[in-house]
Amino acid sequence: MQGLWQLFYNMELGLMTVLAAMENHRIHVDKDALKRTSDLLGTKLKQLEQEAHKAAGQQFLVTSSNQLRLVLFEKLRLQELCENKKLPKTVLKQHHSTSEVVLMQLQDLHPLPKIILEYRQVHKIKSTYVDGIMSCMKKSYISSTWNQTGTVSGRLSAKHPVIMHLRSLHFSGKEPEVVTIHPRSMFIPAEGWTFLAADFSQVELRLLAHLSLDPELLKLFQEPKTTADVFSMLASQWKGIPETEVKHADREQAKRIVYSVVYGAGKERLSEILGITADQASQFVESFLQKYKQVRAFTQKTIQQCQKQGYVVSIMGRRRPLPHIGAQDYTIRTQAERQAVNFVVQGSAADLCKIAMIRIFTLLASSSTLTARLIAQIHDELLFEVEDSQVEEFAAVLKSTMESLQHVEALGVHLKVPLKVTLSTGKSWGSMTELLDSRSCSH
DNA sequence: CTAATCTTT
DNA sequence: CGGGAAAGATTAG
């Protein structure tokens, strides 16, 4: 039946057990650290509230947009001071809005809007990333809920603790000092265990190379300069700086640019990312697609195929129907076209990661010595908890198992490019350091 | 550019 | 007062 049975039987069915085990597993959280940061942010909010009251000349509930509107527009009458600017707006009622754009415009006129803006920012950080996690906790641990069928691309999604969205946050502390919060460092392994993370490097770009058969792209991955990182390399080329000088942010930007271009970003959007004019941006796109000629051929082929059959297919047979692919409306049609292209690559990457999870899981289940446990999946990254004494041994099996997915006999997958997995370990999820291949170290 | 979750308005 | 939609933040590629 449409070749979907194989996908269901060999992948999704097997994954259910894996996800169930992940949901059952307890991820320990450093409750004290969490409490400390919550208190820290709480104090900051209190401070800002006081400042706001002082600036307003009265007490009011800072979180209430109604009360804020009263202070801003009826007491201070700030709208009268900015008639030259376009009226902020009021849609539903005749009221003035207190939305972010309005406050931005008002912040030169009075100290209050700025304080409110900072208050809202800190408040959001606190409620999402600190109190949000705290409310999901039972005793001293959390477990995410994993949704197997919640995305169009075949990726997994996680609910409750927003495990996939945690990041570092900076905000101004007392005067000059800047406080940085690392929500990921709140997550800690059990006593005597270590976190081990395995990442498929540049997985979507490698898949694009395989799918498009672009010679330049293939060369990038097939040549044995395995030491080089593609995005760092491109960043160094574009910025004209040696690769050792490439910062994390440069690499991150290069990555964004590459994916933006191959997924069909317009010149306006790209000029924003690159910080150049739209003309320069479209020139950039042209020269990029000129160098990697087959990429454009691949997107066109994908769109054509989608027009013909109404859906696109990932490398392991997952489908996405795109009924709007033949729409009259330009906006709707081109969006479907970009979605078609994106699905083939992103969906294939999702397939690969799911297979990796199953392989490792069954390997662990049948091992009499290895005790590692799969904790989470963040798209192309698998996070494990490993007994301290087994880190080296498990790391080696993990890496080779994942990289061996270049060929998956059962699903007819034979990638034209090798897969590369990078490993990192740490005593908290927030402080992982790369684990280098022990073989290349010792020789 | 695509995919997602979560909070605010 | 609450539900829902849209906007805007983040993450991943």
mmCIF file of C-alpha atoms (C1' of nucleotides) in Angstrom, chain A residues 120 123 128 152 162 269 320 338-339, chain B:
data_model
loop_
_atom_site.group_PDB
_atom_site.id
_atom_site.type_symbol
_atom_site.label_atom_id
_atom_site.label_comp_id
_atom_site.label_asym_id
_atom_site.label_seq_id
_atom_site.Cartn_x
_atom_site.Cartn_y
_atom_site.Cartn_z
ATOM 1 C CA ARG A 120 7.904 42.385 30.098
ATOM 2 C CA HIS A 123 8.827 38.486 33.044
ATOM 3 C CA THR A 128 8.795 30.490 30.246
ATOM 4 C CA VAL A 152 4.217 17.726 9.029
ATOM 5 C CA VAL A 162 10.181 23.033 26.212
ATOM 6 C CA ARG A 269 14.653 38.443 3.748
ATOM 7 C CA ARG A 320 3.659 15.236 2.531
ATOM 8 C CA ARG A 338 9.253 25.991 -0.749
ATOM 9 C CA GLN A 339 7.510 23.618 1.607
ATOM 10 C "C1'" DC B 1 13.514 30.032 3.724
ATOM 11 C "C1'" DT B 2 11.153 25.636 6.487
ATOM 12 C "C1'" DA B 3 9.759 23.289 10.781
ATOM 13 C "C1'" DA B 4 8.162 23.640 15.933
ATOM 14 C "C1'" DT B 5 6.399 25.644 21.186
ATOM 15 C "C1'" DC B 6 5.303 29.049 24.256
ATOM 16 C "C1'" DT B 7 3.821 33.693 26.004
ATOM 17 C "C1'" DT B 8 1.700 38.056 25.349
ATOM 18 C "C1'" DT B 9 -1.742 41.134 23.534
#
